[in-house]
Coordinates of C-alpha atoms in Angstrom, one line a residue:
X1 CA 0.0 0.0 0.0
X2 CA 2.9 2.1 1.1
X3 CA 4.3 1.7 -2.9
X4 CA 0.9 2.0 -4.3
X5 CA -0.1 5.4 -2.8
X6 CA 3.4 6.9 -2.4
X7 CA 2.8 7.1 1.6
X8 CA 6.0 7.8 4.3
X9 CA 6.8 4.5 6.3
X10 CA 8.4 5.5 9.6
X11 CA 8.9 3.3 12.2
X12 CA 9.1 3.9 16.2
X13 CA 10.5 1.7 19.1
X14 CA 8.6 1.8 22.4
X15 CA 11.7 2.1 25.2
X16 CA 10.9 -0.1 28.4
X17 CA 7.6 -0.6 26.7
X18 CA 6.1 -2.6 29.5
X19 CA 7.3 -0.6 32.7
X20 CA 5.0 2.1 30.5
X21 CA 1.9 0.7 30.7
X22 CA -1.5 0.8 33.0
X23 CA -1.9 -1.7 35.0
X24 CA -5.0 -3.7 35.1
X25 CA -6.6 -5.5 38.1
X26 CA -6.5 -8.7 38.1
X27 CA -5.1 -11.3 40.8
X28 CA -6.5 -11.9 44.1
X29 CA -8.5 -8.9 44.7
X30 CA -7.4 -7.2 41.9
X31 CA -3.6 -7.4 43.1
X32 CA -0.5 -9.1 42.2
X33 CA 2.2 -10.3 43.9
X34 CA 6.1 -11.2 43.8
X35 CA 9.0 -12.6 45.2
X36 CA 11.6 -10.1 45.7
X37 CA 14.0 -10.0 43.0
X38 CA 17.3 -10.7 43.3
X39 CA 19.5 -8.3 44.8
X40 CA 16.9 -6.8 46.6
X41 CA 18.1 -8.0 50.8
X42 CA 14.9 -8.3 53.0
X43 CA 15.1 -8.6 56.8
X44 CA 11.8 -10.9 57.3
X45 CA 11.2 -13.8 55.7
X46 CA 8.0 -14.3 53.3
X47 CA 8.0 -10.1 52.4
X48 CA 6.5 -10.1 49.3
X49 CA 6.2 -7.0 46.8
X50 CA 3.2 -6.0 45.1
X51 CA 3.1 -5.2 41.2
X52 CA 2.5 -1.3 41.0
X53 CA 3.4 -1.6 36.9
X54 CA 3.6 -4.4 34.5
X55 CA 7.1 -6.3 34.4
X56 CA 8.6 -7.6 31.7
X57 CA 8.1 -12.4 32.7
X58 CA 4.4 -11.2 33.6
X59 CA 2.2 -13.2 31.3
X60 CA -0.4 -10.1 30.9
X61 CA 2.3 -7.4 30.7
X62 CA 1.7 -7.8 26.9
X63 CA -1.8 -7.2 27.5
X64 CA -1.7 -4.1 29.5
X65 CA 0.8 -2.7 26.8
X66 CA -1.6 -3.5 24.2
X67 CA -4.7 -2.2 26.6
X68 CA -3.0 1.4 27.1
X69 CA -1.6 2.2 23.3
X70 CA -5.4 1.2 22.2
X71 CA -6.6 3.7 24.5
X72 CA -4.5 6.5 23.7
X73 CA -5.0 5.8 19.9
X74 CA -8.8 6.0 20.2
X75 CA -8.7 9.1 22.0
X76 CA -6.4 10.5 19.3
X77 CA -9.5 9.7 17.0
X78 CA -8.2 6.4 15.7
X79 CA -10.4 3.1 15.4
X80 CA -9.1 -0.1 14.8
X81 CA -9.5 -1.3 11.0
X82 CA -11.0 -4.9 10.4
X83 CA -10.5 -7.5 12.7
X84 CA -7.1 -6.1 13.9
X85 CA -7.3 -4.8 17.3
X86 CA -3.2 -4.0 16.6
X87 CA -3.9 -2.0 13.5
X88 CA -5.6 1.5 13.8
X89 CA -6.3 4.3 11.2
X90 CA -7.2 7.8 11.5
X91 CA -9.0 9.7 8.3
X92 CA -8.0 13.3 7.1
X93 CA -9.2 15.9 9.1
X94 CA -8.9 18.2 12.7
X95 CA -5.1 17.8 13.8
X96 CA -3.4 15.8 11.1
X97 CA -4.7 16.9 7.9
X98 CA -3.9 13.6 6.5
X99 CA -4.9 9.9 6.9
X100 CA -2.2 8.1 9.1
X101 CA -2.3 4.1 9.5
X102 CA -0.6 2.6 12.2
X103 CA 0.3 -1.2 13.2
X104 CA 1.6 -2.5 16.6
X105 CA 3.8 -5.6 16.8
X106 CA 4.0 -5.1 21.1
X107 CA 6.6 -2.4 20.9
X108 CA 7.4 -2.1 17.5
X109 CA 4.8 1.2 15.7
X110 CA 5.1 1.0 11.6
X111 CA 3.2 4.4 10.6
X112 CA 2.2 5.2 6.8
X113 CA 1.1 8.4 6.0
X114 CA 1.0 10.7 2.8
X115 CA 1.7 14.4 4.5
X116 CA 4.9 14.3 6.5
X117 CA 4.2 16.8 8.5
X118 CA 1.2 15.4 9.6
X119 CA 3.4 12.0 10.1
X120 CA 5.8 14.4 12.0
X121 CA 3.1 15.7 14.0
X122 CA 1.4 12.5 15.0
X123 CA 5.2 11.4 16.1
X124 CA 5.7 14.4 18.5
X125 CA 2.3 13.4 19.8
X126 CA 3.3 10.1 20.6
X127 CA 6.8 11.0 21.9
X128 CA 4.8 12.9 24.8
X129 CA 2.6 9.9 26.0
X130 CA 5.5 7.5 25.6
X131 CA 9.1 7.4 25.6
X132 CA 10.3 5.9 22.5
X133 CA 12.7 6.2 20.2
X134 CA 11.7 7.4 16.5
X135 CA 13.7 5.6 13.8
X136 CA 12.8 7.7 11.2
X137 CA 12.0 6.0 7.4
X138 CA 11.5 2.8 8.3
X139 CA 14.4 0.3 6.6
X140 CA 14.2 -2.7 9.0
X141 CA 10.8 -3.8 10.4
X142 CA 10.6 -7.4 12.4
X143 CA 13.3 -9.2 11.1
X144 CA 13.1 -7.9 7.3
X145 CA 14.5 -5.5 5.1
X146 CA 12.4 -2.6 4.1
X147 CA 14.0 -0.9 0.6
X148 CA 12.4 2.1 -1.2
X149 CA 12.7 3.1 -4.4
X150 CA 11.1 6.2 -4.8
X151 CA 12.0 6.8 -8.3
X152 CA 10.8 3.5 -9.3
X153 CA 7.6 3.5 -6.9
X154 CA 8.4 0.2 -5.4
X155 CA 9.4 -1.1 -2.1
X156 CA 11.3 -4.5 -1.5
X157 CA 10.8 -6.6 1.6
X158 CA 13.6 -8.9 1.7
X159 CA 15.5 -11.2 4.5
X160 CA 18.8 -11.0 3.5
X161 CA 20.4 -10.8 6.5
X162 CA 18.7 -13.1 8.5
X163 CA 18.8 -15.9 5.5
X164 CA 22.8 -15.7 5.8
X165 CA 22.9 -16.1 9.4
X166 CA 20.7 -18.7 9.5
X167 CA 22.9 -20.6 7.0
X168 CA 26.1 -19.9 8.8
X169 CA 24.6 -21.5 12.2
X170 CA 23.8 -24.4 10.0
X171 CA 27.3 -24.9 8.2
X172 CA 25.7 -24.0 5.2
X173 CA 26.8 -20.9 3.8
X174 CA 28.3 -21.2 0.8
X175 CA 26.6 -24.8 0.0
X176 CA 25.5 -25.9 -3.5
X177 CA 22.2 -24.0 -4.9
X178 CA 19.6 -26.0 -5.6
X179 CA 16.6 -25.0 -8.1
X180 CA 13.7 -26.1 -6.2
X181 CA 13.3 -26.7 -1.8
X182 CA 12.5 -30.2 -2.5
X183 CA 13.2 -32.7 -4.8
X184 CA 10.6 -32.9 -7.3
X185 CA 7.7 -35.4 -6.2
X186 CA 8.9 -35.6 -2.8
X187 CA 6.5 -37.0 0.2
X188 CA 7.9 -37.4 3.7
X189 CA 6.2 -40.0 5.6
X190 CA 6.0 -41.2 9.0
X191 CA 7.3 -44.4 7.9
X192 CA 11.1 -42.6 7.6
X193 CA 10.8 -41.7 11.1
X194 CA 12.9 -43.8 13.3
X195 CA 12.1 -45.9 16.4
X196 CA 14.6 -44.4 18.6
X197 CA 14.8 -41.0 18.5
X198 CA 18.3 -38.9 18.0
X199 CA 18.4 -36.0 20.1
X200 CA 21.4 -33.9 18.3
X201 CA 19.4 -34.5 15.0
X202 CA 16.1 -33.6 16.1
X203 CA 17.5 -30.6 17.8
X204 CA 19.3 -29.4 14.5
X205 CA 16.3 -30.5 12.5
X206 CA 13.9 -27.9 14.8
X207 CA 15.9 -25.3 15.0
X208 CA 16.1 -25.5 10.9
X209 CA 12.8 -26.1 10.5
X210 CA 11.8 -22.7 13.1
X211 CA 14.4 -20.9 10.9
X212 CA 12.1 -21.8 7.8
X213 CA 9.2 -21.2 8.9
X214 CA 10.2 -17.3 9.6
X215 CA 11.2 -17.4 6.2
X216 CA 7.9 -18.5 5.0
X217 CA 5.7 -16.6 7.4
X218 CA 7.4 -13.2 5.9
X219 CA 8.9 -12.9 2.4
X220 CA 9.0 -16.9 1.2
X221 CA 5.7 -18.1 -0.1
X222 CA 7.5 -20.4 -2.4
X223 CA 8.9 -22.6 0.6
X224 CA 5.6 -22.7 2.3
X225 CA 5.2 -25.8 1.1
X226 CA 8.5 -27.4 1.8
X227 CA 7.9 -26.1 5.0
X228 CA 4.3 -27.8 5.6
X229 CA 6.0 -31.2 5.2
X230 CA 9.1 -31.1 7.3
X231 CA 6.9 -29.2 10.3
X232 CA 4.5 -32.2 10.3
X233 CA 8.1 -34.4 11.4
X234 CA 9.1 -31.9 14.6
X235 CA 8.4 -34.7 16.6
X236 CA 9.6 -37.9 15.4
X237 CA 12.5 -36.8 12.4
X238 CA 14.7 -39.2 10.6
X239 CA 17.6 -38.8 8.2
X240 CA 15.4 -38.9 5.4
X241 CA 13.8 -35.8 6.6
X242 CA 16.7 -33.9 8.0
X243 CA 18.5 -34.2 4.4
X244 CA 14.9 -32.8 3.1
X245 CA 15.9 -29.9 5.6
X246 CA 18.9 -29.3 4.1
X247 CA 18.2 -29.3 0.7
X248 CA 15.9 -26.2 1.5
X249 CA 18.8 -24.0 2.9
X250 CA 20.6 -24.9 -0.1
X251 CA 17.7 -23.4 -1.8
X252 CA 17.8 -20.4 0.3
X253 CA 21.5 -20.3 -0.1
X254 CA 20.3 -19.7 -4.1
X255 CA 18.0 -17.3 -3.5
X256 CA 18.4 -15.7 -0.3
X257 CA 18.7 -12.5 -1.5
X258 CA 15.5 -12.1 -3.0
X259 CA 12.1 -11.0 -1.7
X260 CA 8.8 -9.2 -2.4
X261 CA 8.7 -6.5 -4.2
X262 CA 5.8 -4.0 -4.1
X263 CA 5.2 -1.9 -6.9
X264 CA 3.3 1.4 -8.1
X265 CA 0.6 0.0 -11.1
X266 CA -1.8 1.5 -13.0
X267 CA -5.4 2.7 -12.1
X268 CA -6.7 -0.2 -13.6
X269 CA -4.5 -2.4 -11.6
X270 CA -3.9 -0.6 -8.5
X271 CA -5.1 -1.6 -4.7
X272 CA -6.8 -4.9 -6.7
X273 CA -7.0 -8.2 -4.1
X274 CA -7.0 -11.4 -6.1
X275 CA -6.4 -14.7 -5.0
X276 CA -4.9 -18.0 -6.6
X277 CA -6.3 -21.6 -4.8
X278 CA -5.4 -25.1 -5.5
X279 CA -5.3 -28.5 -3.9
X280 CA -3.8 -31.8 -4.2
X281 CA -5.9 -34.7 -3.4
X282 CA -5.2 -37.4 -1.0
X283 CA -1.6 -36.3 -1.3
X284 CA -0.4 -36.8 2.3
X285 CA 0.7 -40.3 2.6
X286 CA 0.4 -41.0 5.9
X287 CA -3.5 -39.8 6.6
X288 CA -4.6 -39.6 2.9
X289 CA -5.3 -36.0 3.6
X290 CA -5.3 -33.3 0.6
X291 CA -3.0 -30.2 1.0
X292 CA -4.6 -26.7 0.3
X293 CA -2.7 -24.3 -0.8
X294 CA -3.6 -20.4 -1.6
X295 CA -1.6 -16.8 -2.6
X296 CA -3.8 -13.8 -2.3
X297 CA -1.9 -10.9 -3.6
X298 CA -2.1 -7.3 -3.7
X299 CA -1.1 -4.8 -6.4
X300 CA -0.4 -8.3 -8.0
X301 CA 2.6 -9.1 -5.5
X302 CA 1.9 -12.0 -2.6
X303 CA 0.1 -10.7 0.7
X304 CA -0.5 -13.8 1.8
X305 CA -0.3 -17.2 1.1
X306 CA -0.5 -20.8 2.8
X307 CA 0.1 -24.5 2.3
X308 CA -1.2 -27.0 4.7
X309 CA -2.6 -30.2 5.0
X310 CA -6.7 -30.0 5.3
X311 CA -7.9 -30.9 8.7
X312 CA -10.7 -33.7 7.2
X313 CA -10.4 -37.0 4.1
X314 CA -12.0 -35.7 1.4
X315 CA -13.8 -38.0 -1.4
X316 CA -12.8 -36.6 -5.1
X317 CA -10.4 -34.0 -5.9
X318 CA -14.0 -31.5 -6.5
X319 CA -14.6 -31.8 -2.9
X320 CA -10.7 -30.6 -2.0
X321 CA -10.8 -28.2 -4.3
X322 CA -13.5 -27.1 -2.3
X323 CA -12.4 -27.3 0.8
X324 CA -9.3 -25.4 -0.4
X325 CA -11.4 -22.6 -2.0
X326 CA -13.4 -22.4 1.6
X327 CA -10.4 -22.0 3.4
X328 CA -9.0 -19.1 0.9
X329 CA -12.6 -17.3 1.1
X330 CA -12.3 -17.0 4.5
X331 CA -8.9 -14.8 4.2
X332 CA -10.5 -13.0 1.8
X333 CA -13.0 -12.1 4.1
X334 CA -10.1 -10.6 6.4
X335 CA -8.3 -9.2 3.9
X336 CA -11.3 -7.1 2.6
X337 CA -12.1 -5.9 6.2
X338 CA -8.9 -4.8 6.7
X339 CA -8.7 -2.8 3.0
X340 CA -12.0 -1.3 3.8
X341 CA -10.5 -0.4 7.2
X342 CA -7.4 1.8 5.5
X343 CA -9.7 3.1 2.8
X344 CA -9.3 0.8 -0.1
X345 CA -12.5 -0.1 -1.1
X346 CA -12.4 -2.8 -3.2
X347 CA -15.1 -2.9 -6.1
X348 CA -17.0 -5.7 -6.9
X349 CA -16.1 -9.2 -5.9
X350 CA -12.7 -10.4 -5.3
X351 CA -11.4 -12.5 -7.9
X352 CA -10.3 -16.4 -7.0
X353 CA -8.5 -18.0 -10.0
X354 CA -9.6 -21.9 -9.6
X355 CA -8.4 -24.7 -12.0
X356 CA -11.5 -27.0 -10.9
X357 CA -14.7 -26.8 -12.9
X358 CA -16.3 -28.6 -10.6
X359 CA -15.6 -26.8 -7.8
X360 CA -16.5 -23.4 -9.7
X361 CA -19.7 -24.9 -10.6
X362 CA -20.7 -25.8 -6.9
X363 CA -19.8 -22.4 -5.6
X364 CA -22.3 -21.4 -8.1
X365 CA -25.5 -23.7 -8.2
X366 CA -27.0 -24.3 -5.2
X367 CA -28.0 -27.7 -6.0
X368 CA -26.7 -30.5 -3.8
X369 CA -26.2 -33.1 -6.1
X370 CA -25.8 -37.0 -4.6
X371 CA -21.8 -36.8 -5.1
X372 CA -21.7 -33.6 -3.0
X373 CA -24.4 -33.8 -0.5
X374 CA -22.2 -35.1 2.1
X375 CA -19.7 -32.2 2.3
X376 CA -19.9 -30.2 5.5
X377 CA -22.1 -27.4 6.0
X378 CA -19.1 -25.2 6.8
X379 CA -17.4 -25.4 3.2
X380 CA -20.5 -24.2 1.5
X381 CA -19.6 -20.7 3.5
X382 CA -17.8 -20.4 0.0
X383 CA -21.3 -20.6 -1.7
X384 CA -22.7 -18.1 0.4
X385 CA -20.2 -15.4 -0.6
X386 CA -20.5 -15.9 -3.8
X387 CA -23.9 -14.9 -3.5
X388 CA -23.1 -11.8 -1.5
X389 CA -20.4 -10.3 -4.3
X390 CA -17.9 -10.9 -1.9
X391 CA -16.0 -13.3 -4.0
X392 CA -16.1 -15.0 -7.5
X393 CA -14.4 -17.8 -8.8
X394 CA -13.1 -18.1 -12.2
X395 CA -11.0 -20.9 -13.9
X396 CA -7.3 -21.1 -15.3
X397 CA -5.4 -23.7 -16.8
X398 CA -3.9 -26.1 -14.0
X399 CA -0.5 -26.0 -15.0
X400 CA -0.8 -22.0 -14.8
X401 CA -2.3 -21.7 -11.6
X402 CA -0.3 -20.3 -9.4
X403 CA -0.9 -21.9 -6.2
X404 CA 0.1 -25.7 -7.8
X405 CA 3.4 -24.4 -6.1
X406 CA 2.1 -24.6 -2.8
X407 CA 0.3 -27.8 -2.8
X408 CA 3.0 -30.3 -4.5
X409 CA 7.2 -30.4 -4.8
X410 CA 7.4 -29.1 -8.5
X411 CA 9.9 -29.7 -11.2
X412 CA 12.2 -26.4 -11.8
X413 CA 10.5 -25.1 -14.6
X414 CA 7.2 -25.0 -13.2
X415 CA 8.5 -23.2 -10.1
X416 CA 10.5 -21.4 -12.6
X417 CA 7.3 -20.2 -14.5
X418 CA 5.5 -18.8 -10.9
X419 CA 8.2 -17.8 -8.8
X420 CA 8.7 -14.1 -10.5
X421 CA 5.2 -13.6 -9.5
X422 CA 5.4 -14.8 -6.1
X423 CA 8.4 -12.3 -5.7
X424 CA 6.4 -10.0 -6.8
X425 CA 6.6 -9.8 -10.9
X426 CA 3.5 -7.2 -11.3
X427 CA 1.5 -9.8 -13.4
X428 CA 1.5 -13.7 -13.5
X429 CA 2.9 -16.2 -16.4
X430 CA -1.2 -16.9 -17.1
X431 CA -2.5 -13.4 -17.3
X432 CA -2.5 -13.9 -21.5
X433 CA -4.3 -17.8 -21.2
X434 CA -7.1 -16.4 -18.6
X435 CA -7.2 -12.5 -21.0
X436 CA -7.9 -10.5 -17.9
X437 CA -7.9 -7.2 -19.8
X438 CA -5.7 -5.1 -17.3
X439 CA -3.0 -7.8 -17.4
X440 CA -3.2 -8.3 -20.7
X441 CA -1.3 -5.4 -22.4
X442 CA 1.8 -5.8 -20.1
X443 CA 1.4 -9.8 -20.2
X444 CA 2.4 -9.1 -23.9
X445 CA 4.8 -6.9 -23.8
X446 CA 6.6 -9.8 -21.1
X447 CA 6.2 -12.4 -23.7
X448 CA 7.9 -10.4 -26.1
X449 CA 10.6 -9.2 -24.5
X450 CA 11.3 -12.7 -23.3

């Protein structure tokens, strides 16, 4: 959004953030108490103190924190945008002549706003309620790398950094590159687990597999599913999966200087939620279980994404599909709240590219047919957007959808085809087979150049 509208991203550091919040009753009597800390020498035995301030080891000091920014925001004129009680936004008018947007990771503010000197104002503000240190332009933000281009319009969220560290704990900087995470066709089972557990090599393998899943959680949608199959081994690992492990951060150590790159499109284009969904059925070995796997993306660059396995056995690939495509709907649900929220309405339905007929034709007729009677209640939530203009599925080739990558171990050049997109190419390898009109011109002009 920040690329899109040309808005200033500062970001601001709460000092001592706990010590700085109201407390809250709660305890015995609305009280809490501790043992002295050490250091502190008491005469009596069994003094205890009681908690005047939230401390940094109390469980609900996160809470309180949380409790007293929320108030100050709304009293500041700010309401909270969606479902997000962490993300608040302000429209134009009275102080700040300028909408301001503000998100709270505990301690950590990230604040967009067009005006800087409304942004400056709003900071000054909020130096006087709490003492924090202001960062300025924002250019690290929770572990990633935040690069503008102003020229350009585009902003790149990359983890460059943390990629190579986490390859030097591991011995594996400077490793062979491999094309894809995991060997094409690849499906970890319980059966490669061993008996007798190995502690040093389930402790490597979890502390690789925690590293991954940061990776995937904030600029790595193309490991997300690599990552769904060593995560369901945490447990129980063998070597079979910890040399499945491996091969990812030899992946990385190919491409772990790339990331997402947000970009300033056309009107046509611009502020546009889509959403690619796929599923592959009965794929999980062990449970028979299909994997869903979804990329919803803004200004045509990956906002979020997922690949897990579905939590009930499906009977055809139709009823995965929809499973998959109820799970999706239910982000874009979110995701829409939380556009509307930050004033970007979003026009018509949102757009699900699905490479099922049958699963497009069930989210559209309302029929329950003998081969899909049975499916729970709760997928046909899909249906029921559909209905309301929240939502509309359409249908692409298979091999062009991009979400295949999220559901199965591809071969390279099917990864190779969707992975510009899902670092943020402005318009996927399909655009020309599906003829969405606004992709279509630039889809060409890709092609040719090519």
């Amino acid at each position: 959004m920040a690329a899109a509208e040309n808005l200033n991203l500062h970001s601001v550091d709460l000092t001592q953030a706990f010590i700085q919040a109201d407390r809250i009753q709660e305890g015995p009597n609305g009280r809490v108490f501790i043992t002295p800390p050490p250091g502190c020498e008491e005469d009596e035995e069994g003094v205890v103190y009681e908690m005047l301030r939230p401390l940094y080891g109390v469980p609900s000091s996160a809470c309180m924190l949380h409790l007293t920014v929320a108030k100050w925001m709304k009293e500041q004129g700010f309401q909270t945008v969606g479902f997000e009680d962490s993300v608040w936004s302000r429209p134009a008018g009275g102080r700040y002549r300028s909408r301001i947007i503000v998100s709270a990771h505990i301690d950590d503010l990230l604040i967009a706003c067009a005006d800087k000197g409304a942004l400056e104002l709003f900071k000054r503000d909020l130096l006087k309620r709490f003492d924090c240190t202001d960062e300025g332009e924002v250019v690290q933000y929770l572990g990633c790398e935040v690069i503008f281009y102003r020229e350009g319009g585009k902003v790149t969220l990359r983890q460059e950094v943390y990629a190579e560290r986490v390859l030097q704990a591991y011995c594996m900087w400077g490793c062979a590159p491999v094309k894809t995470p995991l060997k094409p066709g690849t499906r970890l089972s319980k059966a490669d687990s061993p008996k007798q557990i190995d502690p040093v090599l389930q402790r490597r393998y979890r502390g690789m597999v925690g590293h991954i899943s940061f990776l995937v959680s904030c600029t790595s949608p193309n490991l997300a599913f690599a990552y769904a199959e060593l995560s369901k081994f945490i447990a129980h690992p063998g070597v079979k999966h910890m040399r499945a492990a491996e091969r990812v951060l030899q992946y990385v150590m190919g491409t772990y200087d790339k990331g997402l790159t947000y970009q300033h499109l056309d009107e046509r284009r611009r502020n546009r939620l889509e959403g690619w969904v796929d599923s592959n059925f009965a794929s999980d070995p062990d449970t028979h279980k299909s994997v869903t796997g979804y990329v919803m993306s803004f200004n045509c660059t990956p906002l979020s994404w997922r690949a897990k396995r579905q939590g009930c056995v499906t009977l055809s690939s139709s009823e995965a599909e929809f499973v998959a495509a109820s799970q999706c709907a239910v982000e874009v649900v979110y995701l829409r709240a939380l556009l509307e929220g930050v004033g970007l309405h979003q026009d018509g339905p949102t757009r699900l590219w699905e490479d099922n007929s049958a699963c497009i034709m069930m989210s559209d007729n309302p029929v329950n047919r003998e081969w899909s009677r049975h499916i729970d209640t709760r997928i046909h939530c899909v249906r029921e957007l559909v209905n309301k203009g929240v939502l509309k599925l359409h249908k692409v080739p298979g091999v062009d959808n991009v979400a295949d990558a999220l559901t199965k171990s591809v071969p390279f050049p099917v990864l190779e085809k969707h992975q510009e997109y899902l670092w943020g190419a402005g318009v996927p390898f399909s655009a020309l087979l599906v003829g969405v009109p606004e992709w279509r011109d630039i889809a060409v002009f890709k092609l040719q150049v090519g």
